[in-house]
Amino acid sequence: MTHPTSGSRPASGPDQPGGRPDRSANDTGTAGAAGTAWVLVLAAAAQFVLQLDFSIINVALPAIQRRLGFTAAGLQWVVTGYALTYGALLLVAGRAADLIGRKRALLVGLTAFGLSSLAGGLATSALLLVVARLAQGASAALVAPGALGVLTDTYTTAQARARALGVFQGSSAAGATAGIVLGGVLTEYLGWRSVLLVNPPVIAVLAWLMARRLPADRRGPAATRLDLPGAALATTGAGALIYGLSEGQQRGFGSAPSLVPLLAAALLTGLFVLVESRSADPMLPLTLLRDRARRTALVVMVLLGGVVAGYVYFVSLYLQRVRGMSTLLTGLALIPATALVMAVSILLTRRIQPRLGLRRTLLLALAFVGVGQLWLSTLTAHSGYATHVLPGIVLTAIGMGLAFPTSSVAITSDVPPALRGLAGSMFVTAQQLGSAVGLAVLATIAAARTGRTGSPATGYALSYLVATGIVALTALAVAFLFPRTDDRHNPHD
């Protein structure tokens, strides 16, 4: 029951015509074999490192500003620089991984990531550190779709892929929280440079293991060249969007430095769609977006990406600025949520999906996230961690643990082998751009409320109430747009 145009898919997600899964010598359909286990461990480890690095630098920002003489406006580029090149290059890097091979993309990306981390850790000026962070983001853009492509190459049956993607998403959550805790410890005892210099030795070991343990790239009927016009439009469009959002947070969304790039992003996106629809060999074949399940799952990732970025950000600010917790204690306070995301992603989602189907699993996930965000919207300056913060982050974490692996299954299923790197980059791009847009909007709303009331807690509470509305809209999109055939099909069949 294939569906190149109808938009309904069997939940088992066969990759080949006629419904036969694409199997290789490395694919057993389970993670039990030693070869496939290595693929899962190494791909998850790469994702862990990327998420760790994204969050670990935030803790060290005050120390970096003091040591390198950053201005307040310039300091944001230590974070924004990474996000800018990462988000802007994801689609292009995913297509490049399809062309050069996913294993090769992983190794090249990791090597560049390690070298740029070393350069950042040894930086003697603000400019050198920002350049190193830009290079880190560009390197990470090649690693993320390469890792997802390797996973989907290896795990082609629905049950095995759900399990593998659950572990992959669990490692993302673990890396983000570990970055907060480890960043506090390293900055406190070894200085800010250690948060970057910790990367090269870890990456050296990881790259060595990948070179030895990952299977050789299997070249499919991929395109022989990169669609340069499409690549240029995708990169500049995403970059303009992220830059405009960053400037909007700093200067206001009505300012020229924000409004001009945002308008440019809209124009470039329209041109990208036009160019790709007319290209004989497009970078992003628009046929991939004809699938209703894939389209809806991408919408879920965009909207939910903003919610999850906001909820972690505002919980961290609330615990530190309102409740007076240290950075280290704040990281420890987020561990229950991280542990739950990992446990649900790895242990529960793969059992729930076959029974409920992708659509109902997503609806269940969104119900948990929505209740969690609504609970957090009741925060006041005097709310306790155990009574108000913990229940909210636990409920949200359960929902995220269900939603992200399920969305990734919907996005990467039924993708031809030659486009799996691109499919992985679509998933990560949706999450990354959603995080950028969502956090910018929620932070602006929170700041406006705080400015009127003088209480940061009221701003954070309002941001969670808005996030609850976003989750409700996401649930409506899933209920009405996601194909119902997935609810009736059992992936075990």
Short mmCIF file of C-alpha atoms in Angstrom, two decimals:
data_model
loop_
_atom_site.label_atom_id
_atom_site.label_comp_id
_atom_site.label_asym_id
_atom_site.label_seq_id
_atom_site.Cartn_x
_atom_site.Cartn_y
_atom_site.Cartn_z
CA MET A 1 0.00 0.00 0.00
CA THR A 2 2.43 2.64 -1.19
CA HIS A 3 1.39 6.25 -1.54
CA PRO A 4 3.59 8.54 -3.56
CA THR A 5 0.75 10.93 -4.15
CA SER A 6 -2.17 9.98 -1.93
CA GLY A 7 -0.51 10.89 1.37
CA SER A 8 -1.52 7.73 3.26
CA ARG A 9 1.29 5.42 4.31
CA PRO A 10 1.64 2.06 5.93
CA ALA A 11 3.23 2.59 9.30
CA SER A 12 5.89 0.07 8.46
CA GLY A 13 7.44 2.57 6.07
CA PRO A 14 8.85 0.40 3.29
CA ASP A 15 11.48 2.14 1.26
CA GLN A 16 11.32 0.22 -1.95
CA PRO A 17 8.66 -0.09 -4.65
CA GLY A 18 6.17 -2.82 -4.02
CA GLY A 19 6.35 -2.38 -0.25
CA ARG A 20 9.56 -4.38 0.27
CA PRO A 21 11.89 -2.87 2.86
CA ASP A 22 15.37 -2.02 1.67
CA ARG A 23 17.57 -4.50 3.46
CA SER A 24 21.32 -4.71 3.41
CA ALA A 25 23.91 -6.92 4.98
CA ASN A 26 23.91 -4.54 7.93
CA ASP A 27 20.17 -4.47 8.45
CA THR A 28 18.64 -7.18 10.54
CA GLY A 29 15.52 -5.19 11.37
CA THR A 30 16.58 -5.15 15.04
CA ALA A 31 19.31 -3.55 17.09
CA GLY A 32 20.50 -6.91 18.38
CA ALA A 33 23.29 -7.55 15.90
CA ALA A 34 26.69 -6.14 16.81
CA GLY A 35 27.01 -4.14 13.59
CA THR A 36 23.68 -2.38 13.91
CA ALA A 37 24.24 -1.78 17.62
CA TRP A 38 27.48 0.07 16.80
CA VAL A 39 25.63 2.23 14.28
CA LEU A 40 23.05 3.20 16.89
CA VAL A 41 25.58 3.89 19.64
CA LEU A 42 27.83 6.02 17.44
CA ALA A 43 25.03 8.00 15.79
CA ALA A 44 23.47 8.70 19.20
CA ALA A 45 26.88 9.68 20.59
CA ALA A 46 27.39 12.18 17.75
CA GLN A 47 23.98 13.73 18.45
CA PHE A 48 24.77 13.85 22.18
CA VAL A 49 27.97 15.81 21.49
CA LEU A 50 26.16 18.33 19.25
CA GLN A 51 23.46 19.02 21.83
CA LEU A 52 26.00 19.12 24.65
CA ASP A 53 28.02 21.77 22.86
CA PHE A 54 24.96 23.87 22.09
CA SER A 55 23.99 24.15 25.77
CA ILE A 56 27.37 23.97 27.49
CA ILE A 57 28.52 27.34 26.11
CA ASN A 58 25.55 29.19 27.63
CA VAL A 59 26.77 28.59 31.16
CA ALA A 60 30.18 30.06 30.37
CA LEU A 61 28.92 33.28 28.70
CA PRO A 62 29.52 35.62 31.68
CA ALA A 63 33.09 34.37 32.05
CA ILE A 64 33.69 34.66 28.29
CA GLN A 65 32.45 38.25 28.32
CA ARG A 66 34.84 39.18 31.13
CA ARG A 67 37.91 37.45 29.65
CA LEU A 68 37.59 38.44 26.00
CA GLY A 69 35.97 41.85 26.41
CA PHE A 70 32.71 41.17 24.56
CA THR A 71 30.10 43.90 24.46
CA ALA A 72 26.60 42.89 25.55
CA ALA A 73 25.43 42.95 21.91
CA GLY A 74 28.48 41.07 20.68
CA LEU A 75 28.20 38.31 23.26
CA GLN A 76 24.99 37.00 21.71
CA TRP A 77 26.99 35.99 18.63
CA VAL A 78 28.75 33.30 20.61
CA VAL A 79 25.36 31.55 20.63
CA THR A 80 23.76 33.05 17.51
CA GLY A 81 26.81 32.36 15.34
CA TYR A 82 26.52 28.64 15.97
CA ALA A 83 22.75 28.63 15.45
CA LEU A 84 23.02 30.73 12.28
CA THR A 85 25.36 28.48 10.29
CA TYR A 86 23.84 25.30 11.74
CA GLY A 87 20.28 26.17 10.78
CA ALA A 88 21.19 27.78 7.46
CA LEU A 89 23.27 24.87 6.17
CA LEU A 90 21.24 21.88 7.34
CA LEU A 91 19.30 21.25 4.13
CA VAL A 92 22.35 21.71 1.95
CA ALA A 93 24.47 19.52 4.22
CA GLY A 94 21.82 16.80 4.20
CA ARG A 95 21.82 16.73 0.41
CA ALA A 96 25.62 16.80 0.38
CA ALA A 97 25.63 13.77 2.70
CA ASP A 98 23.51 11.91 0.16
CA LEU A 99 25.99 12.78 -2.58
CA ILE A 100 29.30 12.07 -0.81
CA GLY A 101 27.99 9.32 1.49
CA ARG A 102 26.60 9.52 5.02
CA LYS A 103 29.64 7.94 6.72
CA ARG A 104 32.02 10.27 4.92
CA ALA A 105 29.83 13.26 5.82
CA LEU A 106 29.90 12.22 9.47
CA LEU A 107 33.66 11.88 9.54
CA VAL A 108 34.29 15.16 7.70
CA GLY A 109 31.78 17.01 9.88
CA LEU A 110 33.13 15.61 13.14
CA THR A 111 36.74 16.36 12.20
CA ALA A 112 35.84 19.96 11.34
CA PHE A 113 33.79 20.23 14.54
CA GLY A 114 36.73 19.08 16.64
CA LEU A 115 39.15 21.50 14.94
CA SER A 116 36.79 24.45 15.28
CA SER A 117 36.23 23.56 18.96
CA LEU A 118 40.00 23.60 19.46
CA ALA A 119 40.23 26.98 17.71
CA GLY A 120 37.46 28.37 19.91
CA GLY A 121 39.04 27.08 23.10
CA LEU A 122 42.34 28.74 22.18
CA ALA A 123 40.78 32.00 20.90
CA THR A 124 42.53 35.15 22.12
CA SER A 125 39.92 37.65 20.93
CA ALA A 126 36.17 38.00 20.65
CA LEU A 127 36.34 37.92 16.85
CA LEU A 128 38.28 34.64 16.76
CA LEU A 129 35.80 32.99 19.11
CA VAL A 130 32.80 34.07 17.00
CA VAL A 131 34.49 32.79 13.83
CA ALA A 132 35.16 29.46 15.56
CA ARG A 133 31.53 29.22 16.62
CA LEU A 134 30.38 29.91 13.06
CA ALA A 135 32.64 27.06 11.91
CA GLN A 136 31.29 24.79 14.64
CA GLY A 137 27.73 25.37 13.48
CA ALA A 138 28.64 24.67 9.87
CA SER A 139 30.37 21.42 10.90
CA ALA A 140 27.41 20.36 13.05
CA ALA A 141 25.11 20.87 10.05
CA LEU A 142 26.97 18.09 8.25
CA VAL A 143 27.03 15.75 11.27
CA ALA A 144 23.33 15.79 12.19
CA PRO A 145 21.77 14.66 8.86
CA GLY A 146 24.68 12.26 8.34
CA ALA A 147 23.91 10.56 11.66
CA LEU A 148 20.20 10.31 10.92
CA GLY A 149 20.91 9.05 7.41
CA VAL A 150 23.17 6.29 8.74
CA LEU A 151 20.44 5.24 11.17
CA THR A 152 17.69 5.10 8.56
CA ASP A 153 20.01 3.23 6.19
CA THR A 154 20.55 0.57 8.84
CA TYR A 155 17.14 0.33 10.53
CA THR A 156 14.55 -0.04 7.77
CA THR A 157 11.66 -1.86 9.47
CA ALA A 158 9.16 0.19 11.45
CA GLN A 159 9.73 -1.38 14.86
CA ALA A 160 13.52 -1.25 14.62
CA ARG A 161 13.51 2.29 13.25
CA ALA A 162 11.18 3.50 16.01
CA ARG A 163 13.51 2.02 18.62
CA ALA A 164 16.62 3.51 17.00
CA LEU A 165 15.08 6.96 16.59
CA GLY A 166 13.87 6.82 20.19
CA VAL A 167 17.45 6.31 21.36
CA PHE A 168 18.63 9.06 19.01
CA GLN A 169 16.11 11.55 20.41
CA GLY A 170 16.87 10.47 23.96
CA SER A 171 20.53 11.28 23.38
CA SER A 172 19.55 14.78 22.26
CA ALA A 173 17.76 15.45 25.54
CA ALA A 174 20.60 13.96 27.55
CA GLY A 175 23.18 16.10 25.76
CA ALA A 176 21.24 19.32 26.30
CA THR A 177 20.92 18.79 30.06
CA ALA A 178 24.41 17.36 30.47
CA GLY A 179 25.70 20.54 28.84
CA ILE A 180 24.11 22.69 31.55
CA VAL A 181 25.50 20.57 34.40
CA LEU A 182 28.93 19.95 32.87
CA GLY A 183 29.23 23.57 31.77
CA GLY A 184 28.73 24.75 35.33
CA VAL A 185 31.32 22.35 36.72
CA LEU A 186 33.95 23.01 34.04
CA THR A 187 33.55 26.80 34.11
CA GLU A 188 33.72 26.86 37.90
CA TYR A 189 36.84 24.72 38.29
CA LEU A 190 38.72 24.80 34.96
CA GLY A 191 37.64 28.06 33.29
CA TRP A 192 35.56 28.90 30.25
CA ARG A 193 38.02 27.49 27.70
CA SER A 194 37.44 23.99 29.03
CA VAL A 195 33.84 23.92 27.73
CA LEU A 196 35.26 23.99 24.20
CA LEU A 197 38.51 22.09 24.74
CA VAL A 198 36.61 19.10 26.12
CA ASN A 199 35.35 18.39 22.59
CA PRO A 200 38.50 17.49 20.57
CA PRO A 201 39.59 14.37 22.53
CA VAL A 202 36.01 13.06 22.67
CA ILE A 203 35.52 13.66 18.96
CA ALA A 204 38.87 12.04 18.11
CA VAL A 205 37.77 8.81 19.81
CA LEU A 206 34.31 9.00 18.25
CA ALA A 207 35.67 9.57 14.73
CA TRP A 208 38.15 6.68 15.12
CA LEU A 209 35.36 4.33 16.17
CA MET A 210 33.14 5.47 13.30
CA ALA A 211 35.90 4.89 10.76
CA ARG A 212 36.28 1.33 12.04
CA ARG A 213 32.74 0.34 12.95
CA LEU A 214 30.32 2.07 10.60
CA PRO A 215 29.52 0.17 7.39
CA ALA A 216 30.80 1.56 4.11
CA ASP A 217 28.52 3.96 2.29
CA ARG A 218 26.15 2.33 -0.15
CA ARG A 219 25.85 4.55 -3.20
CA GLY A 220 22.34 4.66 -4.56
CA PRO A 221 20.92 6.41 -7.63
CA ALA A 222 21.65 9.83 -6.15
CA ALA A 223 22.14 12.97 -8.16
CA THR A 224 25.64 13.50 -9.50
CA ARG A 225 25.84 17.16 -8.54
CA LEU A 226 24.46 19.60 -6.00
CA ASP A 227 21.68 21.93 -7.11
CA LEU A 228 23.64 25.17 -6.59
CA PRO A 229 20.77 27.67 -7.09
CA GLY A 230 18.58 25.71 -4.68
CA ALA A 231 21.44 25.36 -2.20
CA ALA A 232 22.17 29.10 -2.30
CA LEU A 233 18.51 30.04 -1.80
CA ALA A 234 17.99 27.53 1.02
CA THR A 235 21.11 28.67 2.86
CA THR A 236 20.53 32.41 2.53
CA GLY A 237 16.82 32.08 3.30
CA ALA A 238 17.33 30.12 6.51
CA GLY A 239 20.25 32.33 7.50
CA ALA A 240 18.21 35.50 6.96
CA LEU A 241 15.38 34.08 9.07
CA ILE A 242 17.62 33.19 12.01
CA TYR A 243 19.52 36.49 11.80
CA GLY A 244 16.29 38.50 11.65
CA LEU A 245 14.86 36.69 14.66
CA SER A 246 18.05 37.25 16.64
CA GLU A 247 18.05 40.96 15.84
CA GLY A 248 14.37 41.13 16.68
CA GLN A 249 15.02 39.82 20.17
CA GLN A 250 17.77 42.39 20.68
CA ARG A 251 16.32 45.47 18.95
CA GLY A 252 12.61 44.78 18.47
CA PHE A 253 10.84 43.19 15.53
CA GLY A 254 9.85 46.54 14.08
CA SER A 255 13.46 47.63 13.67
CA ALA A 256 15.15 47.63 10.27
CA PRO A 257 17.92 45.15 11.30
CA SER A 258 15.17 42.64 12.07
CA LEU A 259 12.47 43.48 9.54
CA VAL A 260 14.70 43.57 6.46
CA PRO A 261 16.21 40.07 6.88
CA LEU A 262 12.82 38.62 7.81
CA LEU A 263 11.27 40.01 4.63
CA ALA A 264 14.28 38.75 2.69
CA ALA A 265 13.77 35.29 4.22
CA ALA A 266 10.16 35.23 3.02
CA LEU A 267 11.21 36.29 -0.50
CA LEU A 268 14.07 33.80 -0.67
CA THR A 269 11.81 30.98 0.50
CA GLY A 270 9.33 31.74 -2.26
CA LEU A 271 12.13 31.80 -4.83
CA PHE A 272 13.45 28.50 -3.47
CA VAL A 273 10.09 26.80 -3.99
CA LEU A 274 9.84 28.24 -7.51
CA VAL A 275 13.37 27.15 -8.48
CA GLU A 276 12.97 23.68 -7.02
CA SER A 277 9.66 23.11 -8.78
CA ARG A 278 11.31 23.83 -12.15
CA SER A 279 14.65 22.11 -11.59
CA ALA A 280 15.35 18.81 -13.34
CA ASP A 281 17.57 17.75 -10.44
CA PRO A 282 16.37 19.71 -7.38
CA MET A 283 18.18 19.82 -4.07
CA LEU A 284 14.85 19.24 -2.30
CA PRO A 285 12.50 17.18 -4.49
CA LEU A 286 9.08 18.62 -3.75
CA THR A 287 7.60 15.16 -4.23
CA LEU A 288 8.83 14.43 -0.70
CA LEU A 289 6.31 16.97 0.56
CA ARG A 290 3.34 15.37 -1.21
CA ASP A 291 3.06 12.85 1.60
CA ARG A 292 0.46 14.08 4.12
CA ALA A 293 2.04 12.32 7.08
CA ARG A 294 5.47 13.79 6.31
CA ARG A 295 4.08 17.29 5.79
CA THR A 296 2.12 17.20 9.02
CA ALA A 297 5.04 15.77 11.00
CA LEU A 298 7.23 18.63 9.74
CA VAL A 299 4.60 21.11 10.96
CA VAL A 300 4.60 19.34 14.33
CA MET A 301 8.38 19.63 14.55
CA VAL A 302 8.34 23.35 13.73
CA LEU A 303 5.65 24.17 16.30
CA LEU A 304 6.82 21.77 18.98
CA GLY A 305 10.44 22.81 18.46
CA GLY A 306 9.51 26.31 19.58
CA VAL A 307 7.66 25.01 22.62
CA VAL A 308 10.48 22.79 23.85
CA ALA A 309 13.10 25.52 23.37
CA GLY A 310 10.97 27.95 25.32
CA TYR A 311 10.14 25.61 28.16
CA VAL A 312 13.77 24.75 28.92
CA TYR A 313 14.87 28.37 28.54
CA PHE A 314 12.22 29.82 30.85
CA VAL A 315 12.50 27.09 33.47
CA SER A 316 16.25 27.77 33.65
CA LEU A 317 15.67 31.52 34.00
CA TYR A 318 12.93 31.02 36.59
CA LEU A 319 15.00 28.76 38.80
CA GLN A 320 18.04 31.05 38.66
CA ARG A 321 16.57 34.56 38.60
CA VAL A 322 13.42 34.06 40.64
CA ARG A 323 14.26 31.13 42.92
CA GLY A 324 17.96 31.98 43.24
CA MET A 325 19.38 28.58 42.26
CA SER A 326 22.93 28.23 40.99
CA THR A 327 23.64 27.11 37.45
CA LEU A 328 24.70 23.69 38.69
CA LEU A 329 21.56 23.20 40.79
CA THR A 330 19.43 24.34 37.87
CA GLY A 331 21.00 21.67 35.68
CA LEU A 332 20.38 19.05 38.34
CA ALA A 333 16.76 20.22 38.66
CA LEU A 334 16.25 19.49 34.95
CA ILE A 335 17.61 15.94 35.17
CA PRO A 336 14.19 14.34 35.94
CA ALA A 337 12.83 15.77 32.70
CA THR A 338 15.84 14.57 30.72
CA ALA A 339 15.64 11.10 32.25
CA LEU A 340 11.96 10.87 31.36
CA VAL A 341 12.49 11.99 27.77
CA MET A 342 15.14 9.29 27.40
CA ALA A 343 13.09 6.59 29.10
CA VAL A 344 9.92 7.33 27.15
CA SER A 345 11.78 7.70 23.83
CA ILE A 346 13.73 4.47 24.26
CA LEU A 347 11.37 2.20 26.18
CA LEU A 348 7.76 3.33 25.70
CA THR A 349 7.36 4.97 22.31
CA ARG A 350 8.32 1.87 20.35
CA ARG A 351 5.67 -0.10 22.26
CA ILE A 352 2.94 2.53 22.01
CA GLN A 353 3.35 3.32 18.29
CA PRO A 354 2.37 -0.18 17.03
CA ARG A 355 -0.78 -0.16 19.16
CA LEU A 356 -1.99 3.39 18.55
CA GLY A 357 -0.47 4.27 15.18
CA LEU A 358 1.52 7.41 14.46
CA ARG A 359 -1.44 9.83 14.49
CA ARG A 360 -2.87 8.77 17.85
CA THR A 361 0.59 8.58 19.39
CA LEU A 362 1.20 12.18 18.35
CA LEU A 363 -2.14 13.26 19.78
CA LEU A 364 -1.35 11.52 23.07
CA ALA A 365 2.06 13.20 23.12
CA LEU A 366 0.57 16.63 22.51
CA ALA A 367 -1.95 16.09 25.31
CA PHE A 368 0.89 15.52 27.78
CA VAL A 369 2.84 18.53 26.50
CA GLY A 370 -0.23 20.76 26.60
CA VAL A 371 -1.10 19.85 30.20
CA GLY A 372 2.53 20.32 31.21
CA GLN A 373 2.69 23.80 29.64
CA LEU A 374 -0.65 24.73 31.21
CA TRP A 375 0.66 23.63 34.61
CA LEU A 376 3.77 25.79 34.18
CA SER A 377 1.60 28.77 33.23
CA THR A 378 0.47 28.92 36.89
CA LEU A 379 3.98 29.83 38.10
CA THR A 380 4.31 32.77 40.48
CA ALA A 381 7.30 34.32 42.22
CA HIS A 382 6.61 32.06 45.21
CA SER A 383 5.96 28.74 43.44
CA GLY A 384 7.98 25.79 44.68
CA TYR A 385 10.06 23.45 42.55
CA ALA A 386 8.38 20.25 43.76
CA THR A 387 4.80 21.53 43.50
CA HIS A 388 4.87 23.65 40.36
CA VAL A 389 8.04 23.27 38.32
CA LEU A 390 8.62 19.52 38.58
CA PRO A 391 5.09 18.36 37.57
CA GLY A 392 5.12 20.72 34.59
CA ILE A 393 8.49 19.61 33.23
CA VAL A 394 7.68 15.94 33.87
CA LEU A 395 4.42 16.08 31.91
CA THR A 396 6.10 18.01 29.11
CA ALA A 397 9.01 15.57 29.02
CA ILE A 398 6.71 12.56 28.67
CA GLY A 399 5.02 14.22 25.71
CA MET A 400 8.31 15.14 24.08
CA GLY A 401 9.57 11.60 24.52
CA LEU A 402 6.56 10.38 22.55
CA ALA A 403 6.40 13.17 19.97
CA PHE A 404 9.95 13.46 18.65
CA PRO A 405 10.61 9.80 17.78
CA THR A 406 7.11 9.48 16.30
CA SER A 407 7.59 12.57 14.14
CA SER A 408 10.99 11.36 12.99
CA VAL A 409 9.48 8.01 11.94
CA ALA A 410 6.81 9.85 9.93
CA ILE A 411 9.36 12.12 8.25
CA THR A 412 11.96 9.48 7.37
CA SER A 413 9.70 6.58 6.36
CA ASP A 414 9.11 5.79 2.68
CA VAL A 415 12.14 7.85 1.63
CA PRO A 416 14.29 6.44 -1.21
CA PRO A 417 17.78 5.40 -0.02
CA ALA A 418 19.41 8.15 -2.09
CA LEU A 419 17.50 10.86 -0.17
CA ARG A 420 17.80 9.67 3.43
CA GLY A 421 20.39 12.26 4.38
CA LEU A 422 18.07 14.96 3.03
CA ALA A 423 15.13 13.51 4.98
CA GLY A 424 17.21 13.62 8.15
CA SER A 425 18.12 17.24 7.48
CA MET A 426 14.44 18.10 6.93
CA PHE A 427 13.65 16.75 10.40
CA VAL A 428 16.50 18.65 12.09
CA THR A 429 15.85 21.83 10.07
CA ALA A 430 12.19 21.88 11.09
CA GLN A 431 13.16 21.47 14.74
CA GLN A 432 15.95 24.06 14.56
CA LEU A 433 13.94 26.72 12.74
CA GLY A 434 10.96 26.05 14.99
CA SER A 435 13.17 26.55 18.04
CA ALA A 436 14.51 29.84 16.66
CA VAL A 437 11.09 31.23 15.77
CA GLY A 438 9.33 29.92 18.87
CA LEU A 439 11.93 31.14 21.34
CA ALA A 440 12.06 34.58 19.70
CA VAL A 441 8.29 34.96 19.89
CA LEU A 442 7.92 33.60 23.42
CA ALA A 443 10.88 35.60 24.76
CA THR A 444 9.44 38.79 23.29
CA ILE A 445 6.04 38.10 24.87
CA ALA A 446 7.63 37.30 28.23
CA ALA A 447 9.78 40.44 28.16
CA ALA A 448 6.78 42.64 27.34
CA ARG A 449 4.75 41.24 30.25
CA THR A 450 7.72 41.52 32.61
CA GLY A 451 8.20 45.16 31.56
CA ARG A 452 4.59 45.97 32.45
CA THR A 453 4.45 44.10 35.76
CA GLY A 454 8.06 44.28 36.94
CA SER A 455 7.91 40.56 37.79
CA PRO A 456 9.85 38.06 35.63
CA ALA A 457 7.62 35.24 36.89
CA THR A 458 4.55 36.80 35.28
CA GLY A 459 6.38 36.99 31.95
CA TYR A 460 7.44 33.35 32.14
CA ALA A 461 3.91 32.28 33.09
CA LEU A 462 2.42 34.11 30.10
CA SER A 463 4.96 32.47 27.77
CA TYR A 464 3.79 29.06 28.98
CA LEU A 465 0.16 30.01 28.44
CA VAL A 466 0.96 31.02 24.85
CA ALA A 467 2.88 27.77 24.43
CA THR A 468 -0.23 25.89 25.56
CA GLY A 469 -2.13 27.55 22.73
CA ILE A 470 0.59 26.56 20.25
CA VAL A 471 0.31 22.95 21.40
CA ALA A 472 -3.47 23.08 20.95
CA LEU A 473 -3.04 24.33 17.37
CA THR A 474 -0.52 21.56 16.73
CA ALA A 475 -2.99 18.97 17.99
CA LEU A 476 -5.66 20.33 15.64
CA ALA A 477 -3.23 20.06 12.73
CA VAL A 478 -2.52 16.42 13.58
CA ALA A 479 -6.20 15.60 14.12
CA PHE A 480 -7.31 17.00 10.75
CA LEU A 481 -4.25 16.69 8.48
CA PHE A 482 -2.44 13.50 9.51
CA PRO A 483 -3.78 10.50 7.53
CA ARG A 484 -6.05 8.29 9.62
CA THR A 485 -4.84 5.10 7.88
CA ASP A 486 -1.87 5.06 10.27
CA ASP A 487 -4.25 4.50 13.18
CA ARG A 488 -5.50 1.25 11.68
CA HIS A 489 -2.22 -0.24 10.50
CA ASN A 490 -0.12 -2.31 12.87
CA PRO A 491 3.62 -1.99 12.21
CA HIS A 492 4.09 -5.54 13.42
CA ASP A 493 2.17 -6.85 10.42
#
